[in-house]
């Protein structure tokens, strides 16, 4: 290590990507300093305090007074979002037939109005503390599919002026890293039956699969032999229910974690840490003796004191404070290599805050902050004829993975279907809402109890993660008006649903209703929308069946928490921010990790891929340092 | 009868306690919980004494008249009905009017019993979710 430098590698962010890199480098003898905006490992003993917070309010994580509006906000209240959004949220509903994308064979199931297609609030969020958003992730650990890495060259979608981009490597290239990631974060999964869409495995899962829930088993039985007919390509695709690979323990002790006890609160917090979270690797990184975590430290500028972007980054400037003190100081940390691991919104914000000659760092392509994406989620929920007993087990233990790829991807996005074990907690905040609703209808006593019991045990929901195309107009910029408590401009987000994603959602709703019709003999479908003026749920009448509804469609979309695309990978420096090694084009010592690198978004939950790529990047950086 | 005892008596009527199959069996309400709910709801509801008085008067009548009298004098009474509903919601969800649910009440709410689930956020045992709840009607 050079005497003038503070360390070998500076990492910004101690979430899953940053923690895995820090641990991997630290155990190889590399000196690492990690800047993290939130409280550090010592505060993590407070897990049970967080659990108590969850029980009383539904929100585990305390507000950090030094960075208000920048904590984890799982509340449905939009007041907590920490980015600049359009001042008034457009109504998601009152759709009319003309809102559908022209030519969509599933137009009757469209849930996106033309207004919100062009601009809506971004509905996903993130957490600022050591361990990052893995504190509240679901644990779903799917690999992306071979065609996900080559969407453009396989299907060449070109819809609404948008097009797809291939990843700079193939499934075969990333496959060993997927295996290592599964071992590292501890994934429980089935060793057979997962060879769909060309997925190959060179390693087994480190733990057996998590058992499918009783609820899942009713879906498996109902969907046996069923298929989904897609009018885009006049083809039918099987509806296959798969056990979901999950980073939670089916075996005691793996990774030092206990066996899952089915607490049914993976989001927002696992009370016993049976589910992987990155605090595990924060602790392991510390144990190497080579990694220093600087907590309550927010990076504010990547220093590039040159107009020549080919010259190295020279430091990271950050603001830091101590809890319970109003004093904020500014520091600089230096190393040979710099890694931004603060996720797709904060990485982009930091880069845009960092001048480099006449532009900003790593932004020769003008793609920094652009192509902001999520997996917009359709919510369809039903009351099955027979009890399925939700609110039991991990929040989701199965999904329909058989619609994640197909020739339809030339015309519309794919989707994956997540089957929820969590009743209607997501769409309606149950089990708390149903008693109130029935009580207001005049029920009391045994009648009320019977109605509540009959409703709760039949509540089921399907959430579909839809695939978008990159849209350069959906982006992170710096707010001109809003600053956080440290005086740093807040990210301003522009986001909406592109036609490819909108048609994915239409097809997803159609498939979800089809599935519920296998579980409900006399289906009555009702479309609901949220009136953002009042916050109330209202019925969209024009396509709602008459009768007592038992299948409910939420118009609009929900956030999946999957922030992607704002510093995408590619081989061409003119259209991408980082190359296939996750190094910034033009800057020899700047890397970015996390799903901001995604050139296309596929349908798989991103964390396993984030972990695989972080381990790959750590290996690359380690080799460079030893050269 | 003390106000608390009337509160418990009214709560049992409004909740339908005791629960018998096919509902998950519950024989009685917990007196400590009742004390907690009463002490949180009474200060914020000026109509609480009236509600308890009316219920005491109703229960002085033959039991076969209670349901009709409850409907006429409480459910259809604009002043008393909201208080009665708050009591029911407290037992179901732990939320007591403007006093939020506290973590210690969370696990004891009726919603979990009636869902035949254990409270979300509370560990139970590995793998139980692959089977229906014990005693469930399938």
XYZ file of C-alpha atoms in Angstrom:
765
model
C 0.000 0.000 0.000
C 1.297 3.416 -0.891
C 2.287 5.458 2.123
C 0.223 8.384 0.948
C -2.987 6.445 0.686
C -5.364 5.545 3.495
C -6.016 2.027 2.197
C -6.042 -0.172 -0.875
C -9.757 -0.059 -1.619
C -12.421 2.450 -0.621
C -15.972 1.137 -0.733
C -19.031 3.376 -0.473
C -21.916 1.476 1.099
C -22.156 -1.536 3.409
C -25.130 -3.258 1.828
C -24.942 -6.691 0.251
C -22.593 -5.655 -2.577
C -20.260 -3.544 -0.439
C -20.160 -5.976 2.460
C -19.411 -8.960 0.228
C -16.604 -7.072 -1.503
C -15.153 -5.835 1.789
C -15.167 -9.319 3.271
C -13.752 -10.949 0.171
C -10.938 -8.413 -0.155
C -10.253 -8.256 3.561
C -9.734 -11.990 3.871
C -7.233 -11.776 1.014
C -5.199 -9.257 3.000
C -6.393 -6.163 1.155
C -6.785 -3.058 3.322
C -10.307 -1.692 2.943
C -12.216 1.312 4.272
C -15.991 1.248 3.971
C -18.061 4.422 4.233
C -21.630 3.835 5.333
C -24.299 6.386 6.018
C -26.079 4.473 8.717
C -25.396 3.077 12.145
C -22.707 0.450 12.337
C -22.451 -3.127 13.481
C -22.663 -2.271 17.170
C -26.178 -0.987 16.716
C -27.258 -4.204 15.070
C -27.686 -5.889 18.419
C -30.857 -3.856 18.501
C -32.653 -6.307 16.231
C -35.184 -7.081 18.940
C -35.866 -3.382 19.381
C -36.603 -3.235 15.687
C -38.888 -6.254 16.020
C -40.780 -4.534 18.825
C -41.139 -1.449 16.640
C -42.567 -3.668 13.927
C -45.111 -5.198 16.261
C -46.399 -1.849 17.401
C -46.286 0.170 14.217
C -45.380 -2.148 11.365
C -42.172 -0.151 10.813
C -39.050 -1.599 12.446
C -36.383 0.920 11.601
C -35.845 4.128 13.544
C -35.474 7.461 11.844
C -31.916 8.729 11.787
C -32.202 12.377 12.794
C -29.079 13.369 10.893
C -30.555 12.106 7.690
C -34.304 12.472 8.014
C -36.241 11.148 5.088
C -33.324 8.875 4.286
C -34.083 5.853 6.402
C -35.944 2.756 5.461
C -39.550 3.591 4.898
C -41.788 0.657 4.421
C -44.791 2.708 5.360
C -47.375 3.158 2.698
C -47.386 6.838 3.558
C -45.847 8.749 0.727
C -44.669 11.354 3.234
C -41.682 9.196 3.968
C -40.249 8.969 0.519
C -36.871 10.544 0.464
C -36.686 11.720 -3.086
C -38.228 14.530 -4.980
C -41.303 13.286 -6.790
C -44.014 14.979 -8.817
C -45.839 17.114 -6.246
C -49.180 15.420 -6.725
C -49.531 11.789 -7.427
C -51.643 11.036 -10.483
C -54.633 8.803 -9.970
C -53.792 5.242 -10.770
C -57.286 4.277 -11.725
C -60.455 5.307 -13.477
C -58.966 3.616 -16.484
C -60.706 3.641 -19.829
C -60.280 1.143 -22.671
C -58.142 3.624 -24.607
C -55.499 3.551 -21.890
C -54.189 0.180 -23.061
C -51.251 -0.051 -25.429
C -52.603 -0.347 -28.999
C -52.600 -3.941 -30.146
C -52.270 -5.430 -26.669
C -54.237 -8.681 -26.769
C -54.625 -8.345 -22.995
C -55.985 -4.783 -23.228
C -59.032 -5.798 -21.186
C -56.675 -6.421 -18.253
C -54.696 -3.201 -18.549
C -53.970 -1.576 -15.184
C -51.890 1.425 -16.267
C -53.479 4.721 -17.278
C -51.860 6.864 -19.936
C -51.189 9.445 -17.252
C -49.084 7.264 -15.002
C -47.430 5.529 -17.930
C -45.770 8.861 -18.631
C -44.995 9.765 -15.060
C -45.742 8.385 -11.639
C -44.107 8.273 -8.280
C -41.311 5.799 -7.884
C -42.640 3.421 -5.288
C -39.546 1.599 -4.099
C -37.246 2.671 -1.327
C -34.044 1.788 0.441
C -32.423 1.679 3.784
C -29.499 3.553 5.235
C -27.728 1.401 7.712
C -25.037 -1.214 7.787
C -26.453 -4.244 5.990
C -28.524 -2.079 3.702
C -31.798 -3.207 2.240
C -31.079 -6.880 2.946
C -32.511 -6.111 6.371
C -35.913 -6.168 4.750
C -35.550 -8.175 1.557
C -37.682 -11.235 0.961
C -34.775 -13.625 0.451
C -35.816 -14.816 -3.002
C -32.631 -15.975 -4.733
C -33.405 -16.722 -8.363
C -30.803 -16.833 -11.055
C -31.508 -14.800 -14.153
C -32.138 -16.834 -17.292
C -29.713 -17.268 -20.206
C -31.952 -15.167 -22.446
C -32.106 -12.415 -19.817
C -28.476 -11.663 -20.625
C -29.157 -11.447 -24.371
C -32.618 -9.958 -24.631
C -31.684 -7.687 -27.534
C -29.968 -10.298 -29.661
C -32.575 -12.998 -28.961
C -35.834 -11.059 -29.294
C -34.871 -7.544 -30.459
C -37.834 -5.850 -28.784
C -38.430 -2.332 -30.049
C -41.549 -0.834 -28.517
C -42.488 2.804 -28.080
C -39.105 4.008 -29.270
C -37.275 1.918 -26.670
C -34.992 -1.018 -27.226
C -33.206 -3.677 -25.231
C -29.502 -4.012 -24.455
C -27.531 -7.188 -24.003
C -25.342 -7.726 -20.989
C -21.613 -7.770 -21.770
C -21.347 -11.410 -20.704
C -23.407 -14.574 -20.903
C -25.112 -16.857 -18.439
C -22.229 -19.296 -18.863
C -19.800 -16.568 -17.807
C -21.673 -15.683 -14.637
C -22.717 -19.243 -13.741
C -19.741 -20.046 -11.460
C -20.323 -16.785 -9.619
C -23.967 -17.667 -9.112
C -22.819 -20.893 -7.506
C -20.383 -19.066 -5.262
C -23.023 -16.501 -4.344
C -25.460 -19.250 -3.349
C -22.807 -20.761 -1.112
C -21.823 -17.401 0.306
C -25.222 -16.004 1.245
C -26.627 -19.458 2.038
C -29.460 -20.361 -0.322
C -31.905 -23.199 0.283
C -33.172 -24.599 -2.974
C -34.231 -27.677 -4.901
C -31.501 -29.635 -6.628
C -33.811 -30.890 -9.335
C -36.503 -29.371 -11.491
C -34.882 -25.986 -11.943
C -33.473 -26.574 -15.401
C -36.105 -24.430 -17.103
C -35.172 -21.981 -19.841
C -31.660 -23.322 -20.141
C -30.537 -22.794 -16.559
C -27.585 -25.053 -15.849
C -25.882 -25.515 -12.513
C -22.327 -26.585 -11.806
C -22.960 -26.675 -8.045
C -25.794 -27.747 -5.799
C -27.555 -25.462 -3.394
C -25.846 -25.536 -0.018
C -29.107 -26.371 1.763
C -32.231 -28.335 0.803
C -35.290 -26.450 -0.405
C -37.579 -24.633 1.997
C -40.842 -26.629 2.099
C -43.678 -25.288 -0.005
C -46.556 -23.987 2.082
C -49.944 -25.637 2.395
C -51.218 -22.698 0.352
C -48.645 -23.401 -2.375
C -49.784 -26.984 -2.509
C -53.324 -25.857 -3.343
C -51.882 -23.861 -6.249
C -49.822 -26.831 -7.424
C -52.922 -29.020 -7.462
C -55.109 -26.393 -9.136
C -52.623 -25.648 -11.894
C -51.647 -29.176 -12.830
C -51.736 -29.359 -16.625
C -52.822 -25.721 -16.994
C -51.329 -23.325 -19.496
C -51.525 -19.649 -20.349
C -52.412 -18.706 -23.921
C -50.498 -15.670 -25.125
C -52.181 -13.750 -27.926
C -48.991 -11.908 -28.833
C -47.520 -15.054 -30.346
C -50.466 -17.493 -30.426
C -48.611 -19.852 -28.161
C -49.470 -21.462 -24.840
C -47.064 -21.608 -21.956
C -47.363 -23.972 -18.989
C -48.277 -22.576 -15.579
C -45.750 -24.379 -13.411
C -45.433 -23.721 -9.682
C -41.832 -23.999 -8.485
C -40.458 -23.966 -4.950
C -38.551 -20.693 -4.653
C -34.826 -20.779 -3.863
C -34.419 -18.608 -0.795
C -31.509 -17.272 1.245
C -32.929 -18.524 4.507
C -31.918 -21.579 6.410
C -33.565 -24.922 5.888
C -30.679 -26.383 7.901
C -29.547 -25.043 11.276
C -26.135 -23.460 11.532
C -25.289 -22.674 7.920
C -23.621 -19.266 7.911
C -24.039 -19.193 11.672
C -27.766 -18.692 11.210
C -30.644 -20.609 12.795
C -33.220 -22.606 10.886
C -36.181 -20.562 9.635
C -38.989 -20.553 12.192
C -41.676 -19.276 9.827
C -42.106 -15.881 11.449
C -43.897 -14.558 8.342
C -42.191 -11.177 8.567
C -39.197 -11.577 6.215
C -40.250 -8.153 5.002
C -39.699 -5.959 6.942
C -37.511 -7.925 9.370
C -36.555 -11.483 10.240
C -36.619 -11.601 14.049
C -34.018 -14.370 14.319
C -31.754 -13.725 11.304
C -32.555 -17.045 9.696
C -32.679 -15.052 6.471
C -29.414 -13.789 5.040
C -28.662 -10.168 5.546
C -25.435 -8.369 4.827
C -24.699 -7.686 8.483
C -23.344 -11.245 8.355
C -20.575 -10.175 5.990
C -20.064 -6.838 7.705
C -19.150 -8.847 10.803
C -16.994 -11.296 8.840
C -15.225 -8.409 7.137
C -14.424 -6.883 10.501
C -13.048 -10.199 11.709
C -10.444 -10.186 8.937
C -8.746 -7.275 10.687
C -8.264 -5.562 7.341
C -11.567 -3.744 6.965
C -12.454 -0.505 8.692
C -16.057 0.667 8.672
C -16.669 4.380 8.979
C -20.307 4.694 9.945
C -22.475 7.797 9.906
C -20.419 8.783 6.896
C -22.119 9.939 3.706
C -20.033 10.182 0.553
C -20.610 13.513 -1.140
C -18.084 13.598 -3.967
C -15.895 11.299 -5.996
C -12.750 13.361 -6.460
C -11.394 13.574 -9.981
C -9.255 16.669 -10.076
C -8.770 16.612 -13.755
C -10.522 17.320 -16.964
C -9.037 14.123 -18.347
C -11.356 11.290 -17.457
C -8.671 8.727 -18.187
C -6.791 9.741 -15.066
C -7.508 7.986 -11.798
C -9.988 8.924 -9.140
C -8.051 10.484 -6.263
C -10.365 10.218 -3.279
C -13.854 10.186 -1.836
C -15.019 13.163 0.140
C -17.611 12.485 2.814
C -19.551 14.110 5.598
C -19.582 12.423 8.971
C -21.107 12.924 12.380
C -21.550 11.215 15.706
C -24.963 10.174 16.938
C -26.561 12.684 19.287
C -24.217 15.443 18.157
C -25.144 18.278 15.809
C -21.558 18.612 14.550
C -20.920 17.461 10.992
C -17.371 17.343 9.670
C -15.970 16.694 6.218
C -13.277 14.146 5.490
C -11.517 12.573 2.553
C -10.438 8.972 2.172
C -7.976 7.725 -0.409
C -7.106 4.353 -1.864
C -5.830 2.690 -4.992
C -9.248 1.572 -6.123
C -12.707 2.966 -5.415
C -15.951 1.014 -5.412
C -19.407 2.594 -5.365
C -21.826 0.178 -3.705
C -24.522 2.556 -2.546
C -27.241 1.214 -4.925
C -28.802 2.517 -8.086
C -30.200 5.774 -6.712
C -27.396 6.828 -4.361
C -24.594 5.728 -6.708
C -26.092 7.880 -9.439
C -26.605 10.792 -7.049
C -22.987 10.613 -5.900
C -21.665 10.522 -9.459
C -23.819 13.478 -10.463
C -22.442 15.396 -7.473
C -18.871 14.785 -8.687
C -17.497 17.180 -11.313
C -14.937 15.934 -13.794
C -13.861 18.660 -16.156
C -16.913 19.848 -18.032
C -18.965 16.773 -17.154
C -19.376 14.569 -14.086
C -17.458 11.461 -13.122
C -17.959 8.444 -15.389
C -20.539 10.254 -17.460
C -19.035 10.476 -20.929
C -22.056 8.535 -22.165
C -24.585 10.803 -20.403
C -26.144 7.587 -19.094
C -25.454 8.177 -15.382
C -28.797 8.294 -13.619
C -30.749 7.258 -16.706
C -32.711 4.061 -17.333
C -34.032 3.943 -13.776
C -36.147 0.810 -13.494
C -37.981 -1.363 -11.010
C -39.971 -4.535 -11.398
C -43.431 -2.962 -11.291
C -45.707 -5.394 -9.479
C -49.303 -6.237 -10.314
C -51.369 -7.176 -7.296
C -54.273 -9.555 -7.798
C -55.800 -11.050 -4.681
C -58.605 -13.456 -4.126
C -60.797 -15.295 -1.672
C -60.429 -18.966 -2.487
C -63.332 -21.342 -2.040
C -61.415 -23.492 0.415
C -59.234 -22.277 3.273
C -55.574 -21.905 2.280
C -54.340 -20.606 5.657
C -52.120 -17.707 4.770
C -50.189 -15.612 7.284
C -48.052 -18.688 7.897
C -44.451 -19.441 6.908
C -41.967 -17.340 4.953
C -43.790 -14.612 3.034
C -43.429 -16.533 -0.200
C -42.249 -20.071 -0.809
C -43.323 -20.635 -4.420
C -43.685 -18.868 -7.706
C -44.730 -19.483 -11.277
C -41.421 -19.215 -13.128
C -42.589 -20.656 -16.446
C -43.626 -17.314 -17.940
C -40.261 -15.609 -17.444
C -39.165 -16.275 -21.010
C -40.739 -16.840 -24.391
C -41.129 -15.457 -27.885
C -43.609 -12.912 -26.529
C -40.633 -10.936 -25.247
C -40.298 -9.406 -28.668
C -43.578 -7.606 -27.977
C -44.097 -7.403 -24.232
C -42.110 -7.882 -21.065
C -42.008 -11.213 -19.298
C -43.149 -11.593 -15.703
C -42.657 -13.891 -12.770
C -45.492 -14.711 -10.422
C -44.851 -14.690 -6.711
C -47.404 -16.596 -4.648
C -47.832 -14.945 -1.265
C -48.154 -16.700 2.082
C -49.005 -13.368 3.631
C -52.749 -13.168 3.093
C -53.756 -9.696 2.020
C -51.193 -7.896 4.151
C -49.625 -6.298 1.094
C -52.701 -5.157 -0.848
C -55.036 -4.280 2.035
C -52.978 -4.160 5.252
C -54.800 -7.180 6.559
C -55.378 -8.892 8.963
C -56.225 -5.496 10.451
C -58.549 -4.183 7.749
C -61.056 -7.026 7.463
C -62.356 -6.815 11.078
C -62.858 -3.073 10.661
C -64.668 -3.539 7.359
C -67.009 -6.227 8.661
C -67.661 -4.303 11.861
C -68.652 -1.236 9.873
C -71.115 -3.443 8.015
C -72.909 -4.024 11.306
C -71.584 -7.432 12.270
C -70.961 -8.228 15.932
C -70.383 -11.221 18.132
C -70.186 -14.735 16.718
C -71.254 -13.493 13.294
C -68.324 -11.094 13.184
C -65.839 -13.690 14.407
C -67.061 -16.258 11.916
C -66.892 -13.808 9.034
C -63.384 -12.667 10.013
C -62.174 -16.255 10.334
C -63.732 -17.299 7.027
C -62.188 -14.345 5.246
C -58.666 -14.394 6.657
C -58.075 -18.091 6.071
C -59.054 -17.785 2.388
C -57.054 -14.671 1.535
C -54.458 -15.221 -1.177
C -52.493 -12.905 -3.394
C -50.340 -13.138 -6.475
C -47.775 -10.430 -7.117
C -46.253 -10.398 -10.590
C -42.879 -8.785 -11.226
C -43.016 -7.201 -14.659
C -40.164 -6.553 -17.042
C -39.491 -3.061 -18.353
C -37.284 -1.804 -21.163
C -34.643 0.792 -20.338
C -36.024 4.293 -20.797
C -33.435 7.090 -20.738
C -36.115 9.568 -19.646
C -36.806 7.642 -16.437
C -33.909 8.873 -14.385
C -32.220 10.118 -11.263
C -31.169 13.761 -11.261
C -30.240 16.144 -8.461
C -33.083 18.034 -6.887
C -32.786 21.758 -7.423
C -34.907 22.501 -4.390
C -34.672 19.688 -1.838
C -31.682 19.018 0.368
C -31.264 16.500 3.149
C -30.196 17.355 6.690
C -26.552 17.310 5.608
C -27.202 19.882 2.912
C -26.796 17.364 0.100
C -29.199 17.678 -2.836
C -31.755 14.904 -2.712
C -32.180 12.650 -5.697
C -35.066 13.682 -7.912
C -36.717 10.753 -9.613
C -38.609 10.663 -12.877
C -40.279 7.356 -13.495
C -43.200 5.749 -15.247
C -44.278 2.557 -16.976
C -43.104 1.997 -20.530
C -45.332 0.179 -23.078
C -43.286 -3.037 -22.838
C -43.748 -3.062 -19.066
C -47.379 -2.018 -19.326
C -48.171 -4.964 -21.633
C -46.260 -7.245 -19.287
C -48.539 -6.118 -16.465
C -51.689 -6.675 -18.584
C -50.635 -10.230 -19.347
C -49.696 -10.764 -15.701
C -53.144 -9.687 -14.529
C -54.771 -11.962 -17.111
C -52.683 -14.917 -15.924
C -53.353 -14.118 -12.259
C -57.117 -14.030 -12.809
C -56.901 -17.275 -14.761
C -55.152 -18.902 -11.813
C -57.662 -17.618 -9.290
C -60.472 -18.985 -11.437
C -59.004 -22.445 -10.813
C -59.404 -21.871 -7.078
C -62.795 -20.118 -7.130
C -65.806 -21.846 -8.669
C -67.907 -18.703 -9.151
C -65.401 -15.967 -9.837
C -66.478 -12.330 -9.638
C -63.730 -9.879 -10.582
C -63.521 -6.348 -9.208
C -61.028 -3.687 -10.326
C -59.964 -1.250 -7.632
C -57.995 1.928 -7.845
C -56.521 4.254 -5.279
C -57.884 7.774 -5.281
C -54.729 9.646 -4.324
C -56.775 12.748 -3.603
C -58.423 11.032 -0.636
C -56.235 7.958 -0.224
C -59.344 5.773 -0.485
C -59.752 2.637 -2.541
C -62.564 2.909 -5.066
C -64.139 0.514 -7.547
C -63.560 0.983 -11.241
C -66.989 0.072 -12.549
C -66.685 -0.435 -16.287
C -65.191 -3.912 -16.207
C -66.166 -5.064 -12.730
C -68.459 -8.080 -12.629
C -71.802 -7.897 -10.877
C -72.146 -9.877 -7.679
C -70.086 -10.228 -4.543
C -66.462 -9.925 -5.648
C -63.902 -12.583 -4.783
C -61.056 -11.653 -7.137
C -59.627 -8.163 -6.793
C -57.299 -6.388 -9.199
C -55.352 -3.374 -7.986
C -55.030 -0.928 -10.833
C -51.673 0.770 -11.126
C -48.599 -0.971 -9.818
C -46.585 -1.490 -6.674
C -42.846 -1.154 -6.179
C -40.707 -4.265 -5.822
C -37.804 -2.444 -4.190
C -35.595 -3.398 -7.110
C -33.677 -0.260 -8.049
C -31.914 -0.855 -11.354
C -30.243 0.558 -14.400
C -28.737 3.944 -13.511
C -25.113 3.134 -14.402
C -25.527 0.327 -16.839
C -22.932 -2.115 -18.081
C -21.944 -2.433 -21.687
C -19.095 -2.836 -24.073
C -19.641 0.532 -25.768
C -18.468 3.566 -23.752
C -20.832 5.718 -25.787
C -23.944 3.983 -24.410
C -22.895 2.550 -21.040
C -21.251 3.649 -17.797
C -19.290 0.558 -16.740
C -17.726 -2.262 -18.691
C -18.190 -5.994 -18.246
C -15.778 -6.032 -15.317
C -17.954 -3.361 -13.623
C -15.184 -0.774 -14.013
C -16.191 2.709 -15.115
C -15.365 3.394 -18.734
C -12.498 5.842 -18.822
C -11.576 5.755 -15.144
C -8.957 3.094 -14.457
C -9.656 2.727 -10.720
C -13.401 3.250 -10.288
C -15.824 0.346 -9.988
C -19.555 0.259 -9.450
C -21.497 -2.687 -8.148
C -25.153 -3.429 -7.557
C -28.178 -3.520 -9.808
C -27.477 -0.030 -11.109
C -25.287 -2.016 -13.516
C -28.203 -3.914 -15.102
C -28.474 -3.152 -18.849
C -31.835 -4.952 -18.910
C -33.985 -5.949 -16.015
C -35.483 -9.388 -16.602
C -37.883 -10.654 -13.943
C -35.753 -12.323 -11.281
C -35.340 -10.614 -7.922
C -31.902 -8.996 -8.183
C -30.079 -9.752 -4.928
C -28.509 -13.072 -5.922
C -27.199 -11.493 -9.113
C -25.940 -8.484 -7.135
C -24.089 -10.895 -4.837
C -22.635 -12.900 -7.743
C -21.392 -9.774 -9.488
C -19.966 -8.321 -6.271
C -17.965 -11.505 -5.699
C -16.798 -11.381 -9.306
C -15.778 -7.726 -8.956
C -13.928 -8.489 -5.703
C -11.954 -11.169 -7.511
C -11.125 -8.754 -10.322
C -10.014 -6.021 -7.924
C -7.954 -8.422 -5.846
C -6.127 -9.673 -8.942
C -5.461 -6.124 -10.118
C -3.975 -5.204 -6.750
C -1.642 -8.187 -6.841
C -0.371 -7.387 -10.326
C -70.492 -4.734 39.147
C -67.370 -2.610 38.599
C -66.932 -0.629 35.404
C -64.161 -3.006 34.379
C -66.403 -6.002 34.875
C -69.147 -4.382 32.820
C -66.520 -3.613 30.167
C -65.519 -7.289 30.121
C -69.124 -8.394 30.010
C -69.924 -6.093 27.100
C -66.719 -7.118 25.313
C -67.662 -10.791 25.537
C -71.076 -10.080 24.083
C -69.720 -8.000 21.214
C -66.984 -10.511 20.421
C -69.138 -13.616 20.760
C -67.014 -15.141 23.523
C -66.906 -18.032 24.259
C -65.854 -19.169 20.783
C -66.883 -22.705 19.978
C -66.004 -24.903 17.007
C -65.764 -24.397 14.134
C -64.217 -21.206 15.516
C -60.926 -21.698 17.348
C -62.065 -22.280 20.943
C -61.699 -19.371 23.376
C -63.466 -19.771 26.699
C -62.966 -16.340 28.233
C -61.251 -12.981 27.922
C -58.044 -12.163 29.756
C -58.771 -9.788 32.637
C -55.361 -8.135 32.422
C -55.847 -7.367 28.757
C -59.301 -6.001 29.521
C -57.786 -3.694 32.125
C -55.267 -2.454 29.565
C -57.839 -1.817 26.863
C -60.247 -0.162 29.288
C -57.570 2.109 30.732
C -56.541 3.208 27.241
C -60.031 3.681 25.816
C -61.869 5.248 28.749
C -59.872 8.509 28.963
C -60.426 9.280 25.288
C -64.134 8.407 25.210
C -66.446 10.592 27.240
C -69.303 8.275 26.299
C -67.700 5.236 27.908
C -69.634 5.572 31.208
C -72.888 5.953 29.296
C -72.102 2.912 27.203
C -71.440 0.783 30.267
C -74.567 2.073 31.998
C -76.717 1.239 28.987
C -75.190 -2.231 28.801
C -75.854 -2.782 32.501
C -79.472 -1.846 31.936
C -79.720 -4.186 28.972
C -78.329 -7.115 30.926
C -80.948 -6.528 33.596
C -83.420 -7.756 30.980
C -83.898 -11.406 29.971
C -80.953 -12.641 27.837
C -83.142 -13.380 24.834
C -83.740 -9.625 24.512
C -80.081 -8.575 24.672
C -79.340 -8.745 20.964
C -82.313 -6.609 19.997
C -81.667 -4.121 22.794
C -77.964 -3.927 21.865
C -78.909 -3.123 18.313
C -81.510 -0.533 19.264
C -79.694 1.202 22.085
C -76.009 0.876 21.197
C -75.487 -0.081 17.577
C -78.046 2.440 16.349
C -76.951 5.103 18.838
C -74.649 7.560 17.091
C -72.930 8.492 20.346
C -72.361 4.994 21.705
C -71.720 2.948 18.550
C -68.235 4.406 17.840
C -67.101 3.603 21.379
C -68.457 0.070 21.105
C -66.645 -0.383 17.807
C -63.389 0.863 19.308
C -63.661 -1.782 22.004
C -64.118 -4.514 19.417
C -61.196 -3.241 17.324
C -58.990 -3.141 20.420
C -59.578 -6.834 21.054
C -59.128 -7.693 17.394
C -56.049 -5.612 16.616
C -54.610 -4.084 19.798
C -55.153 -0.531 18.540
C -57.053 1.517 21.148
C -58.508 4.571 19.442
C -55.731 7.119 19.288
C -53.365 4.936 21.335
C -51.415 2.759 18.876
C -50.956 -0.926 19.410
C -48.040 -1.644 21.722
C -45.689 -4.517 21.074
C -46.746 -6.362 24.242
C -50.350 -6.546 23.031
C -49.451 -7.594 19.508
C -49.378 -11.326 20.056
C -52.613 -11.406 22.033
C -54.930 -9.943 19.437
C -57.872 -11.918 18.076
C -56.897 -11.580 14.416
C -54.187 -14.192 14.775
C -56.478 -16.620 16.566
C -59.174 -16.294 13.931
C -56.711 -16.511 11.027
C -55.466 -19.733 12.663
C -52.028 -18.211 12.299
C -49.360 -17.213 14.714
C -48.524 -13.514 14.946
C -46.358 -12.288 12.061
C -42.894 -11.492 13.395
C -42.972 -14.206 16.042
C -40.878 -17.346 15.454
C -42.647 -20.692 15.696
C -40.994 -23.800 14.237
C -39.360 -24.916 11.029
C -41.665 -26.262 8.355
C -45.011 -25.971 10.103
C -46.338 -23.994 7.129
C -46.469 -27.021 4.876
C -49.391 -28.378 6.900
C -52.791 -26.864 7.663
C -53.145 -25.436 11.175
C -53.792 -27.980 13.931
C -57.482 -28.693 14.143
C -58.254 -26.846 10.936
C -61.337 -27.780 8.975
C -60.069 -28.723 5.566
